[in-house]
mmCIF file of N, CA and C in Angstrom:
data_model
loop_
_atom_site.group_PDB
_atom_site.id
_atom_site.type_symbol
_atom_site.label_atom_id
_atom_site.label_comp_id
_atom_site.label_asym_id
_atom_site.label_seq_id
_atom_site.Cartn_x
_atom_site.Cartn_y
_atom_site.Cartn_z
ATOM 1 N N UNK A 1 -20.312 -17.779 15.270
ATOM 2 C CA UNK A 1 -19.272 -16.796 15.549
ATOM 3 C C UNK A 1 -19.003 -15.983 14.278
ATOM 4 N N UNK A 2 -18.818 -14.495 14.728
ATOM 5 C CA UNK A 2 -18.458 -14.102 13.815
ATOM 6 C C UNK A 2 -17.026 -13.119 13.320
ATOM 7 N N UNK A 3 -16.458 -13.064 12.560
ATOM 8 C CA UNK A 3 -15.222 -12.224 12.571
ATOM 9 C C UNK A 3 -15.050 -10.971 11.922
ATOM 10 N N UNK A 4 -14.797 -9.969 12.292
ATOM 11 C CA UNK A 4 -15.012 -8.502 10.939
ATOM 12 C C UNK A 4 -13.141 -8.416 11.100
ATOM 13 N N UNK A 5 -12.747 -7.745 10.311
ATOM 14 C CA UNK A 5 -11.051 -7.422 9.899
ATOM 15 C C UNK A 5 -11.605 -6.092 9.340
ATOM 16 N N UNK A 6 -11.400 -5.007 9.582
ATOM 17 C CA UNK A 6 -11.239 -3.508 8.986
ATOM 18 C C UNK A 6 -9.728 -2.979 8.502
ATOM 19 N N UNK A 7 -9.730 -2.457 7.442
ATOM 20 C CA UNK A 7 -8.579 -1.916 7.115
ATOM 21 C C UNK A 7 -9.094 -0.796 5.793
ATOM 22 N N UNK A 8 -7.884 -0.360 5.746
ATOM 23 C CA UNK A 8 -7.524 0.954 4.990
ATOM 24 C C UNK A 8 -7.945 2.356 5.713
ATOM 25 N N UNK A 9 -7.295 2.461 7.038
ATOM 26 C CA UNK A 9 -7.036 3.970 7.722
ATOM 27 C C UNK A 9 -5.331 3.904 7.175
ATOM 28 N N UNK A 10 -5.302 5.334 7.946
ATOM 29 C CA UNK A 10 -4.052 5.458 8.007
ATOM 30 C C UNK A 10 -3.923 7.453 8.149
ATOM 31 N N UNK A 11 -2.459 7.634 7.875
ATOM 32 C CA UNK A 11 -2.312 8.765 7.923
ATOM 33 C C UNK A 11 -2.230 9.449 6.751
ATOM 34 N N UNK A 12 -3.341 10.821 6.684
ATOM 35 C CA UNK A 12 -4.046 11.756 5.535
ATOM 36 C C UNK A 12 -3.678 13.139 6.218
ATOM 37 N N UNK A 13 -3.818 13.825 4.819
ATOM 38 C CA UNK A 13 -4.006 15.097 5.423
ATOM 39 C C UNK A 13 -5.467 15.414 5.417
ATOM 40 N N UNK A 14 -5.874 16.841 5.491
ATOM 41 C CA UNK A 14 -7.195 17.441 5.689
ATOM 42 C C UNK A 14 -7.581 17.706 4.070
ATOM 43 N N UNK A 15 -8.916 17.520 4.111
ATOM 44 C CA UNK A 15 -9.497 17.600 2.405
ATOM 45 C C UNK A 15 -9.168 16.094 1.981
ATOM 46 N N UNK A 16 -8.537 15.133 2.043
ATOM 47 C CA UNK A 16 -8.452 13.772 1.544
ATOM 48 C C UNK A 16 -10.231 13.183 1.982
ATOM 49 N N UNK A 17 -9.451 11.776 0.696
ATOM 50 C CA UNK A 17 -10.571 10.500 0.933
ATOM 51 C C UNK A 17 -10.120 9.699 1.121
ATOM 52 N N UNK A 18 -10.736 8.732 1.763
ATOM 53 C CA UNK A 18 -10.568 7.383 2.750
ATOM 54 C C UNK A 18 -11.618 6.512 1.942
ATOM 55 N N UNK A 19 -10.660 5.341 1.795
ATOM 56 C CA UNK A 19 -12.250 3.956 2.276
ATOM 57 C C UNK A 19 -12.011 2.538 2.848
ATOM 58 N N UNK A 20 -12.710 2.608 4.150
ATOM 59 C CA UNK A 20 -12.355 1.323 4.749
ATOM 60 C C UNK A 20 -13.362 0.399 4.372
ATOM 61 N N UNK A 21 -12.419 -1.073 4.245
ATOM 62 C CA UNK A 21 -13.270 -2.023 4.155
ATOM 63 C C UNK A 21 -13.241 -2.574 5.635
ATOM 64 N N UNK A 22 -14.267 -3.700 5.449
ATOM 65 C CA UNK A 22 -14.493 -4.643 6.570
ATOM 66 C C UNK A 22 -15.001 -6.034 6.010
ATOM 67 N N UNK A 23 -14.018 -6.621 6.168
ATOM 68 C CA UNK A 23 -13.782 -8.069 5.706
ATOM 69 C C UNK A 23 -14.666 -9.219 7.283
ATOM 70 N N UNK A 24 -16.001 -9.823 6.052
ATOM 71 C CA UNK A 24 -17.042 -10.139 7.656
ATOM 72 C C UNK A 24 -16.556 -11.585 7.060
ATOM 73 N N UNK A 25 -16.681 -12.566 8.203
ATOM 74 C CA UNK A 25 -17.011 -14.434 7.998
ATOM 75 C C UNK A 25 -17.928 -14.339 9.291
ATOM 76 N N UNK A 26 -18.078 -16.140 8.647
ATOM 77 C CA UNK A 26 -18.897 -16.533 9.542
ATOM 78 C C UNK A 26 -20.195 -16.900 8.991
ATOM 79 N N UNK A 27 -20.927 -18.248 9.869
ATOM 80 C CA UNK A 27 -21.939 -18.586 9.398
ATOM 81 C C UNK A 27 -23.126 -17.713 9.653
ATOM 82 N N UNK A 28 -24.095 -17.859 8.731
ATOM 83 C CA UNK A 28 -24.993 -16.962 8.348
ATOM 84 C C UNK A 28 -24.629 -15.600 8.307
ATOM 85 N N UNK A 29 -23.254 -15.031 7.893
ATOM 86 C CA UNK A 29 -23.441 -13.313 7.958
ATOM 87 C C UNK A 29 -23.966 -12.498 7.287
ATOM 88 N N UNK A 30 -24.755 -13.189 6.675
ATOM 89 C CA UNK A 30 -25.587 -12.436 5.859
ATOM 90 C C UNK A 30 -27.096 -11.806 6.499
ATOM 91 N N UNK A 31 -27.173 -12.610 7.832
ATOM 92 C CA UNK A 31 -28.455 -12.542 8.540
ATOM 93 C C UNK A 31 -28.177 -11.279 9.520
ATOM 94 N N UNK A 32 -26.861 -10.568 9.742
ATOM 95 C CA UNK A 32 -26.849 -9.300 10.282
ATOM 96 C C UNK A 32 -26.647 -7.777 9.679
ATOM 97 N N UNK A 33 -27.327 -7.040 10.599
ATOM 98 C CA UNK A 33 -26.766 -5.959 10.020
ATOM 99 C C UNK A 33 -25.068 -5.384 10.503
ATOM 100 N N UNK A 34 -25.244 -4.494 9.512
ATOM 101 C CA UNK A 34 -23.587 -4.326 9.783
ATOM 102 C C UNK A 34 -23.301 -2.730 9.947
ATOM 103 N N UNK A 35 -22.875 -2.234 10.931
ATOM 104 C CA UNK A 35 -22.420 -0.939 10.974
ATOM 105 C C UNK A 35 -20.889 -0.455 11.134
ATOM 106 N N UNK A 36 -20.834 0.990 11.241
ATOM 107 C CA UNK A 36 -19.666 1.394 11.609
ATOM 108 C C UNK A 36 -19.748 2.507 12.677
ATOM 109 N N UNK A 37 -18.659 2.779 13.764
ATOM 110 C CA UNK A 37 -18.899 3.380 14.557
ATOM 111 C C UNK A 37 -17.306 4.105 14.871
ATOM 112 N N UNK A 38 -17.514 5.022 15.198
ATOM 113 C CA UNK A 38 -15.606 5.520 15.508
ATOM 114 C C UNK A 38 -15.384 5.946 16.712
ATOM 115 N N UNK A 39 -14.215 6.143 17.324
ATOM 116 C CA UNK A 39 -14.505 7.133 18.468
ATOM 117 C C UNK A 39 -13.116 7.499 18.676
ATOM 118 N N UNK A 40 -12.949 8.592 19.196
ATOM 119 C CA UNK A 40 -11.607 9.574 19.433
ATOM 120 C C UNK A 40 -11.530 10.037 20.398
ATOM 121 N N UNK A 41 -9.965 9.628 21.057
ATOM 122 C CA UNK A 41 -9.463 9.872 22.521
ATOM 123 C C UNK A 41 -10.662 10.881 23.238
ATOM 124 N N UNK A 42 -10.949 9.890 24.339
ATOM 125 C CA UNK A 42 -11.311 10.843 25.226
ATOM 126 C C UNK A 42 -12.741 10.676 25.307
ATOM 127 N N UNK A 43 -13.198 10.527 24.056
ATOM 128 C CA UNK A 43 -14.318 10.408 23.571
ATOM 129 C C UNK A 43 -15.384 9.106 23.683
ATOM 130 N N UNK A 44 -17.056 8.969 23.527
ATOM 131 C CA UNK A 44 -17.544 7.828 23.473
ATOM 132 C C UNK A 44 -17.498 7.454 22.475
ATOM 133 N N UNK A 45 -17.598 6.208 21.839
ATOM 134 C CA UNK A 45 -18.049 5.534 20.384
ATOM 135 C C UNK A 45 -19.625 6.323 20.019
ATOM 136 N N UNK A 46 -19.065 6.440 18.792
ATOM 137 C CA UNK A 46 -20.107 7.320 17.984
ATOM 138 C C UNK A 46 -20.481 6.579 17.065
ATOM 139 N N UNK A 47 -21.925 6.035 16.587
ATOM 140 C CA UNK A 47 -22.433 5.826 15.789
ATOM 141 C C UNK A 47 -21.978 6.655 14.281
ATOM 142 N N UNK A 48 -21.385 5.854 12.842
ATOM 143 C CA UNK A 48 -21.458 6.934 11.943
ATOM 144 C C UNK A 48 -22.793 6.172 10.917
ATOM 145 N N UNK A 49 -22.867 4.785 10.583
ATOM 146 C CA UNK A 49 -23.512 4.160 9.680
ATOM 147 C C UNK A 49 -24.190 2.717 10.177
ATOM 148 N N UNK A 50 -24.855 2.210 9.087
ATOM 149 C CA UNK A 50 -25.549 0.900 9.168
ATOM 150 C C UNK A 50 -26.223 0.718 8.141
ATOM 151 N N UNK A 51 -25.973 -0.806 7.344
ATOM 152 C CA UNK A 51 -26.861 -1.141 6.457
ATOM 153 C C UNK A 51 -26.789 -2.819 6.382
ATOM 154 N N UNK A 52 -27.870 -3.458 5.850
ATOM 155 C CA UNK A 52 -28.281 -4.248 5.602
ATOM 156 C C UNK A 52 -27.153 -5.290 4.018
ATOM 157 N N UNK A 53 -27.475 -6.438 4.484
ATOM 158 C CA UNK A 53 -26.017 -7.071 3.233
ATOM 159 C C UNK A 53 -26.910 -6.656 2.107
ATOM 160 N N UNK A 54 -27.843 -6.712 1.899
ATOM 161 C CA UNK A 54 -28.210 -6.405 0.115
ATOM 162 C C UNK A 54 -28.177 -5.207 0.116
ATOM 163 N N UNK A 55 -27.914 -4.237 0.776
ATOM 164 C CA UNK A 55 -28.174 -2.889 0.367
ATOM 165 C C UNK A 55 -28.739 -1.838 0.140
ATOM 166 N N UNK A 56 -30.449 -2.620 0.867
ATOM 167 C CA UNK A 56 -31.604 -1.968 0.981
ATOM 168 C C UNK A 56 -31.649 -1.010 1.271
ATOM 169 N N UNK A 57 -31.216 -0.647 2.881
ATOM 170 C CA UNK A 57 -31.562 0.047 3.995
ATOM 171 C C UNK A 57 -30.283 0.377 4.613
ATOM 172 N N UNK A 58 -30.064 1.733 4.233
ATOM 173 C CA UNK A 58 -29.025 2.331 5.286
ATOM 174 C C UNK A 58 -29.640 3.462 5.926
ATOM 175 N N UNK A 59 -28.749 3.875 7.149
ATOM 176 C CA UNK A 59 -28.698 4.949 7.984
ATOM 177 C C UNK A 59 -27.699 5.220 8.449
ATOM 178 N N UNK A 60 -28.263 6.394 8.993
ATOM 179 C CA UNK A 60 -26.408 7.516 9.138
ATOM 180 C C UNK A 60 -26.999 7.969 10.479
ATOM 181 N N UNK A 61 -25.850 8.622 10.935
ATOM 182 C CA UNK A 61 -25.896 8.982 12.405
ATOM 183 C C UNK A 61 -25.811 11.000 12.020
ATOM 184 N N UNK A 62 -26.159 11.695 12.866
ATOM 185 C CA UNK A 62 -26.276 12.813 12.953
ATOM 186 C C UNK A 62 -25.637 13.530 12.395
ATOM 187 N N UNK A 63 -25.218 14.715 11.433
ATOM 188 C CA UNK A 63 -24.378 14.866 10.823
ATOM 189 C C UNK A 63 -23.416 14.221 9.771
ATOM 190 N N UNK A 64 -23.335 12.784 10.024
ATOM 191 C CA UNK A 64 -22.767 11.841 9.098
ATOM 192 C C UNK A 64 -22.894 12.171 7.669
ATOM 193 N N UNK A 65 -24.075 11.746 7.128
ATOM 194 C CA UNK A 65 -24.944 11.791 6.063
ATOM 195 C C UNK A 65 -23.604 12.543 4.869
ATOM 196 N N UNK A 66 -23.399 12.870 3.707
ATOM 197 C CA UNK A 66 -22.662 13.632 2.919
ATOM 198 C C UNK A 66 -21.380 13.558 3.126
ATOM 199 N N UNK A 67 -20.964 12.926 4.098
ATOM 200 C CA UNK A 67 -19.747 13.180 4.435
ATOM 201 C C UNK A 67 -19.101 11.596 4.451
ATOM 202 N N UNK A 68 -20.192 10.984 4.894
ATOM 203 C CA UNK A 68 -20.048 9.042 4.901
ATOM 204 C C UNK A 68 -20.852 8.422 3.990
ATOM 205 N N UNK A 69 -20.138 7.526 3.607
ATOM 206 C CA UNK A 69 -21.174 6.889 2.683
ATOM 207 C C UNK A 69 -21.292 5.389 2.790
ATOM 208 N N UNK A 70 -21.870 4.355 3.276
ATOM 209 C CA UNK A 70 -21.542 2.964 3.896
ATOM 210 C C UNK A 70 -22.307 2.313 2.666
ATOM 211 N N UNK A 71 -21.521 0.998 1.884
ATOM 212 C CA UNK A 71 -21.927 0.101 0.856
ATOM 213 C C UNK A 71 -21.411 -1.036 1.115
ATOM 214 N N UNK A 72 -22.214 -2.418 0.560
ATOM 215 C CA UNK A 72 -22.155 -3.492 0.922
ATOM 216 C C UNK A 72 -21.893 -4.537 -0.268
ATOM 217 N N UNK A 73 -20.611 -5.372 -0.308
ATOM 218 C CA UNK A 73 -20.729 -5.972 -1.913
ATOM 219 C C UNK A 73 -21.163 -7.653 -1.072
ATOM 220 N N UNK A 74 -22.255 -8.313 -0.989
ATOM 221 C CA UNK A 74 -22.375 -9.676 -0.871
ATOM 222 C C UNK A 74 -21.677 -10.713 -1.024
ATOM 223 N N UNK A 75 -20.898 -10.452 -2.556
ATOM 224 C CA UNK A 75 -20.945 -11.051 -2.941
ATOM 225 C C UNK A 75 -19.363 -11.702 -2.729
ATOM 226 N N UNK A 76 -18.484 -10.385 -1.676
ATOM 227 C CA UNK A 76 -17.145 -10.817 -0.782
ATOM 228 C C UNK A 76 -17.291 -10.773 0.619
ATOM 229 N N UNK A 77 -18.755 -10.030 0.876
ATOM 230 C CA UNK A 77 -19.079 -10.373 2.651
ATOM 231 C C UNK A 77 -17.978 -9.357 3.049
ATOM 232 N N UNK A 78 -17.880 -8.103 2.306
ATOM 233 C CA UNK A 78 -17.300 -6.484 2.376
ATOM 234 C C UNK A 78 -17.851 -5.723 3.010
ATOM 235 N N UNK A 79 -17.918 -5.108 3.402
ATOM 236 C CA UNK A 79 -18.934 -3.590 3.998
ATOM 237 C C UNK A 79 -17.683 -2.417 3.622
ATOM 238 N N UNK A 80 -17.892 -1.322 2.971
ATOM 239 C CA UNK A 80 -17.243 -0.092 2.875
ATOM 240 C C UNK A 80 -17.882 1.015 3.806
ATOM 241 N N UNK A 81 -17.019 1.605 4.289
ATOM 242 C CA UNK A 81 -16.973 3.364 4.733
ATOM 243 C C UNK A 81 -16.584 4.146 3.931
ATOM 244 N N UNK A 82 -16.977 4.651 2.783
ATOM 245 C CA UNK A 82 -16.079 5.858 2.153
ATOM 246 C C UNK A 82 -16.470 6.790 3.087
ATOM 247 N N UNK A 83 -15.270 7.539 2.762
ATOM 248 C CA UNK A 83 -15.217 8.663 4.094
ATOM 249 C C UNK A 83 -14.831 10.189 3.335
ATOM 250 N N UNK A 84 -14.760 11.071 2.786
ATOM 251 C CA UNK A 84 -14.849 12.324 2.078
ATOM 252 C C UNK A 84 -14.260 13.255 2.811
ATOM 253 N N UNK A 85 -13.530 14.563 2.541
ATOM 254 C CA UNK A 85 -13.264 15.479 2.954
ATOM 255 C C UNK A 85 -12.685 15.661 4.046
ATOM 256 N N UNK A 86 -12.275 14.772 4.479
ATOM 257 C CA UNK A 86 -11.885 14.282 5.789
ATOM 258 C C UNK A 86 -11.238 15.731 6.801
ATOM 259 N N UNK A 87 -11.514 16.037 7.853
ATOM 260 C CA UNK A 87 -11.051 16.808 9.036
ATOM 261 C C UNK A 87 -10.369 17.000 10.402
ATOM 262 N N UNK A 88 -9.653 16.973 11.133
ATOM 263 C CA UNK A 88 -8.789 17.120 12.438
ATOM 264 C C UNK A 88 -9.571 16.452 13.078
ATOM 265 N N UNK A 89 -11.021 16.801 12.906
ATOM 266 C CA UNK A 89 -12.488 16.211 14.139
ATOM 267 C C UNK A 89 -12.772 15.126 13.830
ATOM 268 N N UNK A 90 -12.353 14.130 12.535
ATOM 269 C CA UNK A 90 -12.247 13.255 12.278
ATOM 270 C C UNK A 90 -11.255 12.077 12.645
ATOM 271 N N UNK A 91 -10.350 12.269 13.302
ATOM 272 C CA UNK A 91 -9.482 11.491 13.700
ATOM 273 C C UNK A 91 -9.917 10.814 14.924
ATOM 274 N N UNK A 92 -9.728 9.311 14.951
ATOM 275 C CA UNK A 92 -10.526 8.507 15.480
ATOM 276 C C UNK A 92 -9.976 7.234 15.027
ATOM 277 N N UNK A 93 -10.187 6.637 16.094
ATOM 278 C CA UNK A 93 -10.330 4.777 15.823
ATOM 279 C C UNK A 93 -11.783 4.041 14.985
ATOM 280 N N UNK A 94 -11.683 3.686 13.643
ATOM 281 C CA UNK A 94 -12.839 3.296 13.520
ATOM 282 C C UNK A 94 -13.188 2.005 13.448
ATOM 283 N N UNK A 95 -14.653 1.599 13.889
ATOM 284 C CA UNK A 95 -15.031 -0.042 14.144
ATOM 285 C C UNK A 95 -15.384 -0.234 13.208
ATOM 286 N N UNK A 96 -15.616 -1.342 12.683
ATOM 287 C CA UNK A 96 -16.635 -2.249 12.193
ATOM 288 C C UNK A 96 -17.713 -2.866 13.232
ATOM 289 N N UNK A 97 -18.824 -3.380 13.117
ATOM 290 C CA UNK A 97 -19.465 -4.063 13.673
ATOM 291 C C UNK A 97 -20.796 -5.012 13.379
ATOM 292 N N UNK A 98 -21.401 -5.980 14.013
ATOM 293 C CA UNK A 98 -22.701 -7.016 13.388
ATOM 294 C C UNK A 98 -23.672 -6.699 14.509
ATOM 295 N N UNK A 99 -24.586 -6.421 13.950
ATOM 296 C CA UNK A 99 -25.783 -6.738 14.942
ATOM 297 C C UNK A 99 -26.905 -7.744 14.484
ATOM 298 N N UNK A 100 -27.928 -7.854 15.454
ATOM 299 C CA UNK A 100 -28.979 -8.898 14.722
ATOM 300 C C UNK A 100 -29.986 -8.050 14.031
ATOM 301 N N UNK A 101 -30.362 -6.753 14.500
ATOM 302 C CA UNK A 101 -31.647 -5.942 14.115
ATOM 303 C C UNK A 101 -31.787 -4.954 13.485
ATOM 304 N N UNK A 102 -32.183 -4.464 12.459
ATOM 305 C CA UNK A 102 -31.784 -3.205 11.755
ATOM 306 C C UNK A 102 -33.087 -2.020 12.531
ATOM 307 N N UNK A 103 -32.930 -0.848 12.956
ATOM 308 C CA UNK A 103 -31.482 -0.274 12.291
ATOM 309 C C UNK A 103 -30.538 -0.195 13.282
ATOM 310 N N UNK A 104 -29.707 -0.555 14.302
ATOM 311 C CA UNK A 104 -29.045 -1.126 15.127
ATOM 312 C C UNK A 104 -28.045 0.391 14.778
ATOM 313 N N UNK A 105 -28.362 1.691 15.458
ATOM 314 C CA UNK A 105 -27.836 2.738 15.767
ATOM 315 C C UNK A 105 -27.106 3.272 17.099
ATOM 316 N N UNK A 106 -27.369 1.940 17.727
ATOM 317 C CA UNK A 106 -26.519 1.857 19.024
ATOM 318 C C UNK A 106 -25.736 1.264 19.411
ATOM 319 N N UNK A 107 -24.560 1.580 20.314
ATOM 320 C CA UNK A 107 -23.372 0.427 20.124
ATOM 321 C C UNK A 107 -24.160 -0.574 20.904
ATOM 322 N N UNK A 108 -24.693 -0.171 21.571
ATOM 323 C CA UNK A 108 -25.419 -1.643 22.614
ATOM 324 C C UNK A 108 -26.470 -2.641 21.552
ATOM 325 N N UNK A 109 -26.235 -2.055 20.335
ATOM 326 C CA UNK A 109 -27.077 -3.551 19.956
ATOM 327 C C UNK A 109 -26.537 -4.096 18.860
ATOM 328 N N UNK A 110 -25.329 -4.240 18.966
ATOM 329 C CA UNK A 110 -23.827 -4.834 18.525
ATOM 330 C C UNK A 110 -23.291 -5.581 19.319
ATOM 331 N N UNK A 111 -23.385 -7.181 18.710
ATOM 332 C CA UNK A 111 -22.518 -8.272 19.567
ATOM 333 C C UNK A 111 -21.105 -8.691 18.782
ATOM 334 N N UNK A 112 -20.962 -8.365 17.567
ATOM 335 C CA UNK A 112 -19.845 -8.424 17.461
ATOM 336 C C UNK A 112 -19.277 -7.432 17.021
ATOM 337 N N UNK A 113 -17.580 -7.036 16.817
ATOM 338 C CA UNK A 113 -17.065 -6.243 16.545
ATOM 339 C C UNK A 113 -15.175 -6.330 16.542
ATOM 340 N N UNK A 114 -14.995 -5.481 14.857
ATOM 341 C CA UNK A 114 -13.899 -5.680 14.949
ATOM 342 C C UNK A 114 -12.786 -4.732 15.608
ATOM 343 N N UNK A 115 -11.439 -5.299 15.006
ATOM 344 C CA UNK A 115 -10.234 -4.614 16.590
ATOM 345 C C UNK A 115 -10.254 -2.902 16.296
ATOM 346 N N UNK A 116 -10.644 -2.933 14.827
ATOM 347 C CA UNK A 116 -10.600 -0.932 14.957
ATOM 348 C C UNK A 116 -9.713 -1.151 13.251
ATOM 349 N N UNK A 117 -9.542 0.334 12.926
ATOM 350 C CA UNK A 117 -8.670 0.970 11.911
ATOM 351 C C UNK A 117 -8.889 2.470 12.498
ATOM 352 N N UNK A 118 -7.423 2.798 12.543
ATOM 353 C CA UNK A 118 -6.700 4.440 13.056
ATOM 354 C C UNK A 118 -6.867 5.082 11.969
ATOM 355 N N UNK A 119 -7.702 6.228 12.010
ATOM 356 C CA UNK A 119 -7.738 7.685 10.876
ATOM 357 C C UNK A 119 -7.203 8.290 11.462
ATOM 358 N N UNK A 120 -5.748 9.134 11.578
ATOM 359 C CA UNK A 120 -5.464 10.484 11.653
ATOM 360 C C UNK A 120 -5.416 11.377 10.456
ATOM 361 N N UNK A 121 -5.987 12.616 10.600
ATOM 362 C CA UNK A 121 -6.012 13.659 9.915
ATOM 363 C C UNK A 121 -4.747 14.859 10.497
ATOM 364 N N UNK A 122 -3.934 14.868 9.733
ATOM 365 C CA UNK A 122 -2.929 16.228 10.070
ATOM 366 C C UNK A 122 -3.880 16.966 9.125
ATOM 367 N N UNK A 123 -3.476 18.726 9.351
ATOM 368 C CA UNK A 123 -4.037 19.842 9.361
ATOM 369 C C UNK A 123 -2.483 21.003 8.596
#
């Protein structure tokens, strides 16, 4: 079993920076990959990131790239989202999540996942 805890959203204005962590346990969590995904009223869950616990291998979702930046410290079983420049179109619930397979760019190949962290962006 595994557990993720996300935190540090909250309420920003437009042009701010963000960075959420995601606090992972659990046995072997080192054997998944780990992404992040957001999604905003109305909206589907959107892929933004994914990387591997050492730090090898990341990927970004469409547009993401420059704007997200996903890092992994081992050595607290952390995963970060820095998040940049932040925008109105940005406001969203964001996940954490584990999968078994890299590069695991889909929510469907995510078995676990945590309760969320709220970004609003005022304007």
């Amino acid at each position: 079993q595994v557990q993720l805890v996300e935190s540090g959203g909250g309420l920003v204005q437009a042009g701010a920076s963000l960075r959420l962590s995601c606090a992972a346990s659990g046995r072997t969590i080192d054997r998944y990959v780990m992404g992040w995904f957001r999604q905003a009223p109305g909206k589907e869950r959107e892929f933004v990131a994914s990387i591997t616990w050492d730090g090898g291998m990341t990927s970004y979702g469409d547009s993401m790239k420059g704007q997200f930046t996903i890092s992994s410290d081992n050595a607290n079983n952390t995963v970060y989202l820095q998040i940049h420049s932040l925008e109105s179109e940005d406001t969203a619930v964001y996940y954490c999540a584990a999968a078994h397979r890299w590069p695991a760019v889909s929510a469907l190949d995510y078995i676990y996942w945590g309760q969320g962290t709220q970004i609003t962006v005022s304007s």
